[in-house]
């Protein structure tokens, strides 16, 4: 439906230019700007799970031959979220009634978690659109029981799984729907053929991505608190909205099972909201894989159940209204129920508006640059202010180079001391670095070096795994002293200088140490201890 899609577009475009990319968006940006052969080579080593998305974004960014910014990067996610809101509305209208679809679509559009990923230059909003579209095609296929209908369903779901492989868990939700509907063997066979085709098409990605599982080694096992937090994100993070939506969602389950073979809205929404995240959480007890964004598409089930529960309330109010009218003095002519239905529909829309206004502070805070894990735009801007042409730069660890890759203009004329081959040439995300011996020789020729460092690398006891990373840490610690520091979110920009004795009184300072000269902008001096 048009109204939920329009609201989602408005929410998505609100504050879309936050002023900087964060790390994951920077990866999308720098990979999508490579050539197709370079992207293909990269996928053999890392990020195969995002390969189709990178190729899509390559086309999107290529449409702007200049220097596309954050808005262009996030535009596909905004549009995908708007499509999803319309598809949620279509599901509610098809399986219940138009007002249920309208309410569900609007609720989806104003959910803060949806708005968050609608403004991310990553694949999750597109996966949600594909999964919701596949669910709508699934409902049609169950009713039509035709081979073409199941083929369309399989194709859409297969493409969605190639955008992110965990979309395959949607098959569990659809199997749960068929079980609740007590579908016939013919329907099960049609769905089974489509599901088998999806799984077979996904096997190459599963094999490749399994070999790249070290990329998610940072994940931890989800627990009960994780599940509770996800439920709050589905229904509303504020208490008033959460409890109201929870009550309505439970009320929406009152007609979970219909006639034999009938697919009800509750039988679609409940498995969709529950089975994919629960399955991923259970699997993560063995091998941690769970992140809420991996099952963002399951969120669509929440607004559908809430809207269905609201419709139950509206039905009870309508019957009370009719009972009151029936006990009143008989009127000359029967009254039309259309005004009553319109009033109830508008009352539901008003309730969604109230929920939205109650969550506006959360939505506004989400559009502040510092709300994400880091702000590489701010890091790059600091580099542009304080570094001079030719200044050597060291990134610790290597993925701190993301700021340079996302905002190369701010690093113009600086020297990346550790880089051997850039990412596009080496087929890596952040480039191939020199060996430890070469790095030591390069640093031996400089008296000062700027270090762009992740804050976790500053924690006492930090021990890098790679030899080159250990060499960076050792040289900075043993041969240089910390002179200046700026901290931007999770990144520290540090200036290290080499102590040069020119008489005992000048120990620890550069021989030509004129620190009063400007370096392109203001600096924050520090007496922080050595790492």
Coordinates of C-alpha atoms in Angstrom, one line a residue, residues 295-506:
X295 CA 17.3 -11.8 10.9
X296 CA 16.0 -8.2 10.4
X297 CA 13.5 -9.7 7.9
X298 CA 11.7 -11.6 10.7
X299 CA 10.6 -8.2 12.3
X300 CA 7.8 -8.0 9.7
X301 CA 5.9 -10.6 11.7
X302 CA 5.6 -8.4 14.8
X303 CA 3.6 -5.5 13.2
X304 CA 1.3 -8.0 11.5
X305 CA 0.4 -9.6 14.8
X306 CA 0.0 -6.3 16.6
X307 CA -2.3 -5.0 13.8
X308 CA -4.3 -8.2 13.9
X309 CA -4.8 -7.8 17.6
X310 CA -5.8 -4.2 17.1
X311 CA -8.4 -5.4 14.6
X312 CA -9.8 -7.8 17.2
X313 CA -10.2 -4.8 19.6
X314 CA -11.8 -2.8 16.8
X315 CA -14.2 -5.7 16.1
X316 CA -15.2 -5.9 19.8
X317 CA -15.8 -2.1 19.9
X318 CA -17.9 -2.3 16.7
X319 CA -20.1 -5.0 18.2
X320 CA -20.6 -3.0 21.3
X321 CA -21.5 0.0 19.2
X322 CA -24.0 -2.1 17.2
X323 CA -25.4 -3.5 20.5
X324 CA -25.9 0.0 21.8
X325 CA -27.6 1.1 18.6
X326 CA -29.9 -1.9 18.7
X327 CA -31.1 -1.1 22.2
X328 CA -31.7 2.5 21.3
X329 CA -35.1 3.7 19.9
X330 CA -35.7 2.4 16.4
X331 CA -34.7 4.8 13.7
X332 CA -36.6 5.3 10.5
X333 CA -33.8 3.7 8.4
X334 CA -30.8 1.4 9.1
X335 CA -27.5 3.2 9.6
X336 CA -24.5 2.5 7.4
X337 CA -21.5 0.8 9.0
X338 CA -19.1 2.7 6.7
X339 CA -18.6 5.7 8.9
X340 CA -18.1 3.4 11.9
X341 CA -15.4 1.4 10.0
X342 CA -13.7 4.6 8.8
X343 CA -13.6 6.0 12.4
X344 CA -12.0 2.8 13.7
X345 CA -9.4 2.8 10.9
X346 CA -8.5 6.4 11.7
X347 CA -8.3 5.6 15.4
X348 CA -5.8 2.9 14.6
X349 CA -3.8 5.3 12.5
X350 CA -3.8 7.8 15.3
X351 CA -2.5 5.2 17.7
X352 CA 0.4 4.5 15.3
X353 CA 1.1 8.3 15.2
X354 CA 1.2 8.4 19.0
X355 CA 3.6 5.5 19.0
X356 CA 5.8 7.3 16.5
X357 CA 5.8 10.6 18.5
X358 CA 6.7 8.6 21.6
X359 CA 9.7 7.2 19.8
X360 CA 10.9 10.3 18.1
X361 CA 13.7 10.9 20.6
X362 CA 15.1 7.5 19.8
X363 CA 14.8 8.1 16.0
X364 CA 16.4 11.5 16.4
X365 CA 19.3 10.1 18.4
X366 CA 19.9 7.4 15.8
X367 CA 20.6 10.1 13.3
X368 CA 23.5 11.5 15.3
X369 CA 26.9 10.5 13.7
X370 CA 28.3 9.3 17.0
X371 CA 25.4 6.8 17.4
X372 CA 27.1 4.2 15.2
X373 CA 30.1 2.1 16.4
X374 CA 32.5 4.7 14.9
X375 CA 32.5 7.7 12.6
X376 CA 35.2 7.4 10.0
X377 CA 34.3 10.7 8.5
X378 CA 35.3 12.5 11.7
X379 CA 38.6 10.5 11.8
X380 CA 39.4 11.5 8.2
X381 CA 38.5 15.1 8.9
X382 CA 40.9 15.2 11.9
X383 CA 43.6 13.7 9.7
X384 CA 43.0 16.4 7.1
X385 CA 43.3 19.1 9.8
X386 CA 46.6 18.0 11.4
X387 CA 48.7 16.1 9.0
X388 CA 51.1 17.7 6.5
X389 CA 51.9 16.4 3.0
X390 CA 54.4 13.6 3.3
X391 CA 53.7 12.7 6.9
X392 CA 54.0 9.0 7.5
X393 CA 50.9 7.2 8.8
X394 CA 50.6 3.8 10.5
X395 CA 47.3 1.9 10.9
X396 CA 46.9 -0.4 13.9
X397 CA 45.4 -2.8 13.3
X398 CA 45.2 -2.9 9.5
X399 CA 41.4 -2.5 9.4
X400 CA 41.8 1.0 10.9
X401 CA 42.8 1.8 7.3
X402 CA 39.0 2.0 6.6
X403 CA 39.0 5.7 7.2
X404 CA 41.5 6.2 4.4
X405 CA 39.7 4.0 2.0
X406 CA 36.3 5.7 2.6
X407 CA 37.7 9.2 2.5
X408 CA 40.9 9.1 0.4
X409 CA 40.9 12.8 -0.3
X410 CA 41.6 13.5 3.4
X411 CA 44.7 11.3 3.3
X412 CA 46.1 12.9 0.1
X413 CA 49.9 13.1 0.1
X414 CA 50.3 11.1 3.4
X415 CA 52.6 8.0 3.4
X416 CA 51.1 4.7 4.4
X417 CA 54.2 3.2 5.9
X418 CA 53.1 -0.4 6.2
X419 CA 51.2 -0.8 2.9
X420 CA 52.7 -3.1 0.3
X421 CA 49.7 -3.5 -2.1
X422 CA 46.4 -1.7 -1.9
X423 CA 43.2 -3.7 -1.5
X424 CA 42.0 -3.7 -5.1
X425 CA 45.4 -5.0 -6.3
X426 CA 45.9 -7.6 -3.5
X427 CA 42.3 -8.9 -3.5
X428 CA 41.9 -8.0 0.2
X429 CA 39.6 -5.5 2.1
X430 CA 42.4 -3.4 3.6
X431 CA 45.4 -4.1 1.5
X432 CA 48.4 -6.3 1.9
X433 CA 51.1 -5.1 4.4
X434 CA 54.8 -5.5 4.3
X435 CA 56.6 -8.0 6.5
X436 CA 57.8 -7.2 10.0
X437 CA 61.5 -6.7 8.8
X438 CA 60.6 -4.3 6.0
X439 CA 58.3 -2.4 8.3
X440 CA 61.1 -1.9 10.8
X441 CA 63.5 -0.7 8.1
X442 CA 60.9 1.8 6.8
X443 CA 60.2 3.2 10.3
X444 CA 64.0 3.4 11.0
X445 CA 64.1 6.3 8.5
X446 CA 61.5 8.5 10.1
X447 CA 61.6 10.7 13.2
X448 CA 57.8 10.9 13.7
X449 CA 54.8 8.9 12.7
X450 CA 51.1 9.4 13.0
X451 CA 49.2 6.3 14.1
X452 CA 45.5 5.7 13.5
X453 CA 44.7 3.2 16.2
X454 CA 41.6 1.3 17.3
X455 CA 41.0 1.9 21.0
X456 CA 41.0 -1.8 21.8
X457 CA 44.7 -1.7 20.6
X458 CA 45.5 0.7 23.4
X459 CA 44.2 -1.6 26.2
X460 CA 46.9 -3.0 28.5
X461 CA 47.7 -6.6 27.5
X462 CA 46.8 -6.2 23.8
X463 CA 48.7 -8.8 21.8
X464 CA 48.4 -8.7 18.0
X465 CA 48.1 -12.0 16.2
X466 CA 50.0 -11.1 13.0
X467 CA 53.8 -10.5 12.9
X468 CA 53.5 -7.1 11.2
X469 CA 50.9 -5.9 13.7
X470 CA 53.3 -7.0 16.5
X471 CA 56.1 -5.2 14.8
X472 CA 54.1 -2.0 14.6
X473 CA 53.3 -2.2 18.3
X474 CA 56.9 -3.0 19.3
X475 CA 58.5 -0.2 17.3
X476 CA 56.1 2.4 18.6
X477 CA 56.6 1.2 22.1
X478 CA 60.3 0.8 22.0
X479 CA 61.6 3.5 19.6
X480 CA 59.1 6.3 19.9
X481 CA 57.3 8.3 22.5
X482 CA 53.8 9.6 22.4
X483 CA 53.6 13.3 21.8
X484 CA 50.0 14.1 20.9
X485 CA 46.6 12.3 20.8
X486 CA 43.1 12.9 19.6
X487 CA 40.3 10.4 20.4
X488 CA 37.3 10.2 18.0
X489 CA 34.8 7.6 19.0
X490 CA 36.6 4.2 19.0
X491 CA 39.7 5.6 17.1
X492 CA 42.7 7.4 18.5
X493 CA 44.9 9.6 16.3
X494 CA 48.3 9.7 17.8
X495 CA 51.6 11.4 17.0
X496 CA 54.7 9.4 18.0
X497 CA 58.2 11.0 17.8
X498 CA 61.6 9.5 18.1
X499 CA 63.7 10.7 21.0
X500 CA 67.1 12.2 19.8
X501 CA 69.7 13.2 22.4
X502 CA 71.2 16.6 21.7
X503 CA 72.8 17.0 25.1
X504 CA 71.3 15.5 28.2
X505 CA 68.8 18.3 28.8
X506 CA 67.2 17.6 25.4

